[in-house]
Coordinates of C-alpha atoms in Angstrom, one line a residue:
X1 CA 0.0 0.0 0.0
X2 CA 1.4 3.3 -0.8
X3 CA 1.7 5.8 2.3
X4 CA 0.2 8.8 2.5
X5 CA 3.6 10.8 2.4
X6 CA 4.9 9.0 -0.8
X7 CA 1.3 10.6 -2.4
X8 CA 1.7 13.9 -1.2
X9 CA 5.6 13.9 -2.1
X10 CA 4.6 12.3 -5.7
X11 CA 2.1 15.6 -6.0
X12 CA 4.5 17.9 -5.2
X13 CA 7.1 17.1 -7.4
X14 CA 4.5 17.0 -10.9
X15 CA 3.1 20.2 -9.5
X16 CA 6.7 22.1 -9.0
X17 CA 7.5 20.5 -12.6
X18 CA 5.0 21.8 -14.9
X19 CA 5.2 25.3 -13.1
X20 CA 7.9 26.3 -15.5
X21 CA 7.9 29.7 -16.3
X22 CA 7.3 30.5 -19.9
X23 CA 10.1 32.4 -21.5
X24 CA 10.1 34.8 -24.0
X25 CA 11.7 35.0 -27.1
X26 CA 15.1 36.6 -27.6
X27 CA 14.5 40.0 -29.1
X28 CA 10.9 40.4 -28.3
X29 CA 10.5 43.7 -26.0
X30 CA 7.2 44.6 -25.0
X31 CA 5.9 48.4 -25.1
X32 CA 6.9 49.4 -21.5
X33 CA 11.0 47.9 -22.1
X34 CA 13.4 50.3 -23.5
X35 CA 16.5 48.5 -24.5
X36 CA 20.5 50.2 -23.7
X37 CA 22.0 51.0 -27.2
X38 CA 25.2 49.2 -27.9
X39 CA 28.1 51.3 -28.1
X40 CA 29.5 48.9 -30.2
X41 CA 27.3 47.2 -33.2
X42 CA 28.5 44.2 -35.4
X43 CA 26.4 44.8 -38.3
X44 CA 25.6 40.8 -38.4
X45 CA 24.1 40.7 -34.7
X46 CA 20.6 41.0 -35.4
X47 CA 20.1 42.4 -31.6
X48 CA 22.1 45.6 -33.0
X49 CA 20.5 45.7 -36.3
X50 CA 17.7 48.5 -35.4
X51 CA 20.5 51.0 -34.5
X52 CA 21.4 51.0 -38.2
X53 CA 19.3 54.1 -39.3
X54 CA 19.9 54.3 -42.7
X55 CA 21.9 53.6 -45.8
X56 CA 22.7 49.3 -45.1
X57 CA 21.9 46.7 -47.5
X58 CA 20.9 43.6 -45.9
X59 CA 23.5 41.3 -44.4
X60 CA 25.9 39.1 -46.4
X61 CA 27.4 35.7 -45.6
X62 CA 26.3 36.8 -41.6
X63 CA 29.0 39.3 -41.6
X64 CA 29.2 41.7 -43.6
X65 CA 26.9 44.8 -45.0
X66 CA 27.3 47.3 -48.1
X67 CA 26.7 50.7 -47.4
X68 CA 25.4 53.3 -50.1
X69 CA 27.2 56.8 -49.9
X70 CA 25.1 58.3 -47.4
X71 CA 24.5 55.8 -43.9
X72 CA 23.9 56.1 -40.3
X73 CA 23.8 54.3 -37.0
X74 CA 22.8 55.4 -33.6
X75 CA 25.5 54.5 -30.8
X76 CA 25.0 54.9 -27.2
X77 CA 27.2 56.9 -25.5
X78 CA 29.9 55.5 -23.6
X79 CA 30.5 55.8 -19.8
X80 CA 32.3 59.2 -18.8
X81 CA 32.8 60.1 -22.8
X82 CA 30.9 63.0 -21.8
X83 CA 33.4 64.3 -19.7
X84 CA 36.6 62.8 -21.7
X85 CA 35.2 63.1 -25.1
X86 CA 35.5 59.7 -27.2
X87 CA 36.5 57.5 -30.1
X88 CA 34.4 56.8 -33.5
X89 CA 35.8 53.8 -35.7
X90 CA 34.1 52.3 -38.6
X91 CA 35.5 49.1 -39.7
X92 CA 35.3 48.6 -43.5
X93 CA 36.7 47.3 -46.6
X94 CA 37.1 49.2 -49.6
X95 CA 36.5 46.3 -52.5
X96 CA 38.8 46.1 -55.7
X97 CA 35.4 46.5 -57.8
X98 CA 35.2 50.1 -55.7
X99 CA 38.7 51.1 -56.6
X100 CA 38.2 50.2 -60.3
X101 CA 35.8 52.5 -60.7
X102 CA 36.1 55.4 -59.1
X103 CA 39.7 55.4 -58.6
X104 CA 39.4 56.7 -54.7
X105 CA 36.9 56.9 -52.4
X106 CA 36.6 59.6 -49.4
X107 CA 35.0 58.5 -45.8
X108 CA 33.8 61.5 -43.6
X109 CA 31.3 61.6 -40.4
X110 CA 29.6 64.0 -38.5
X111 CA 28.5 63.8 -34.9
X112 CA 26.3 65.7 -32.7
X113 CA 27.2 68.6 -34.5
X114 CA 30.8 68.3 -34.9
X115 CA 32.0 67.8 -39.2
X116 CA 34.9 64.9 -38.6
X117 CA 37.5 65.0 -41.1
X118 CA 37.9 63.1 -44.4
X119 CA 40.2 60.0 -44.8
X120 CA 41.0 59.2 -48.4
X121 CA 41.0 55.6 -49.7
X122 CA 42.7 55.0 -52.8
X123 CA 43.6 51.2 -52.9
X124 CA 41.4 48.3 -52.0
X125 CA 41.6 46.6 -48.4
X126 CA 40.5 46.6 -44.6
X127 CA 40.5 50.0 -43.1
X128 CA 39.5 51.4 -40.0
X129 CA 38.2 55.3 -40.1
X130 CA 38.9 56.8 -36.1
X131 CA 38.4 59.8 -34.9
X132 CA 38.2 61.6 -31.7
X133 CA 35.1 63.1 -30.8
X134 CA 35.3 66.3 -28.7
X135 CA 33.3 65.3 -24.8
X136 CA 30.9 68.2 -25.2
X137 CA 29.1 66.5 -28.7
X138 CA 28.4 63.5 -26.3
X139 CA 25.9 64.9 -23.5
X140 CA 23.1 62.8 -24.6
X141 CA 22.5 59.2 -24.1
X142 CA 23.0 57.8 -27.2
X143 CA 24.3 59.7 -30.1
X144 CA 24.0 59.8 -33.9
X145 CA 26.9 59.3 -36.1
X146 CA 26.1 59.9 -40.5
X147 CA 28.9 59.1 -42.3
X148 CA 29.4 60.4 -46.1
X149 CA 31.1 58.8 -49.3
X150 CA 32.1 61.2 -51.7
X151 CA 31.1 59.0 -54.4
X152 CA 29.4 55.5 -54.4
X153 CA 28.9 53.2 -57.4
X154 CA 25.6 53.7 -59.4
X155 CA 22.9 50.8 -59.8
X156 CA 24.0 49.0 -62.9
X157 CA 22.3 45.9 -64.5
X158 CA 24.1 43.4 -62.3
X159 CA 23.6 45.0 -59.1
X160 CA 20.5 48.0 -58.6
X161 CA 21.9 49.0 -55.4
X162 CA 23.9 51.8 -55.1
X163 CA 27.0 50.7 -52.9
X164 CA 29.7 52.3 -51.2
X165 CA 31.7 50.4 -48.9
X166 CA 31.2 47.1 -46.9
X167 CA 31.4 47.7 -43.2
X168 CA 31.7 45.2 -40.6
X169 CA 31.6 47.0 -37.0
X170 CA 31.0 50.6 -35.5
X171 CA 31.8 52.3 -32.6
X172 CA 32.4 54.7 -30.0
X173 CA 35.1 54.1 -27.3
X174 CA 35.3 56.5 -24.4
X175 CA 39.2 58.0 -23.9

């Protein structure tokens, strides 16, 4: 005969096991969430992907996304950058195809205000565009960084995208 105890004990332990608690699905935020910016986003990380404002293509081989000549992301401001000022890179690659034709390509941002200087690119490869960022364009919370090609390739037959450069990462590094 099976004890009382051994009953209750049996009840508790199918009651405590289908009391899971339901849980919800990564990137799902309801209404009243308001999800920290990253101050560093990998274009390929789909959790980062609705700080890219404007001018990506959709992702490539999960790494990777062309730009067209005008494109933006929204970074959140590092700790104490508002004091110390900061650090913008972009990590990119300028492809052969680029270089062929247009010859060179020019990479410049602007920030809260502040025009950041042109870099010139005038062979193919990985680059990184930094520059510092003066503490007093970094007050707010998150900040917007538009960077600006001064020429991109046209939408031709093979491709109708207009593209610029492919850029893998983006940030902003207190000093």
């Amino acid at each position: 005969m099976i004890s009382r105890r051994a009953v209750v004990c049996l009840c508790m332990v199918l009651c405590a096991s289908s009391c899971k608690r339901r849980e919800r699905p990564a990137g799902l935020l309801t209404e009243e969430e308001n999800p920290r910016l990253a101050s560093i986003v990998h274009v390929s990380d789909p959790r980062t992907a609705s700080q890219l404002l404007a001018g990506f293509h959709a992702i490539e081989q999960n790494a990777w996304r062309w730009t067209q000549g005008r494109f933006a992301v929204m970074l959140r401001t590092p700790r104490k950058a508002a004091e110390r000022g900061a650090t913008l890179w972009l990590k990119f690659v300028v492809p052969e195809a680029v270089i062929q034709k247009l010859n060179t390509v020019s990479l410049s941002a602007y920030v809260g205000g502040a025009a950041l200087p042109p870099e010139s690119y005038t062979q193919s490869g990985e680059f990184t565009y930094s520059r510092e960022l003066p503490a007093r364009v970094l007050a707010a919370e998150n900040v917007r960084a538009d960077f600006s090609l001064d020429k991109s390739v046209p939408p031709s037959g093979l491709d109708q995208r207009e593209l610029g450069v492919i850029v893998t990462a983006v940030g902003l590094e207190a000093r």
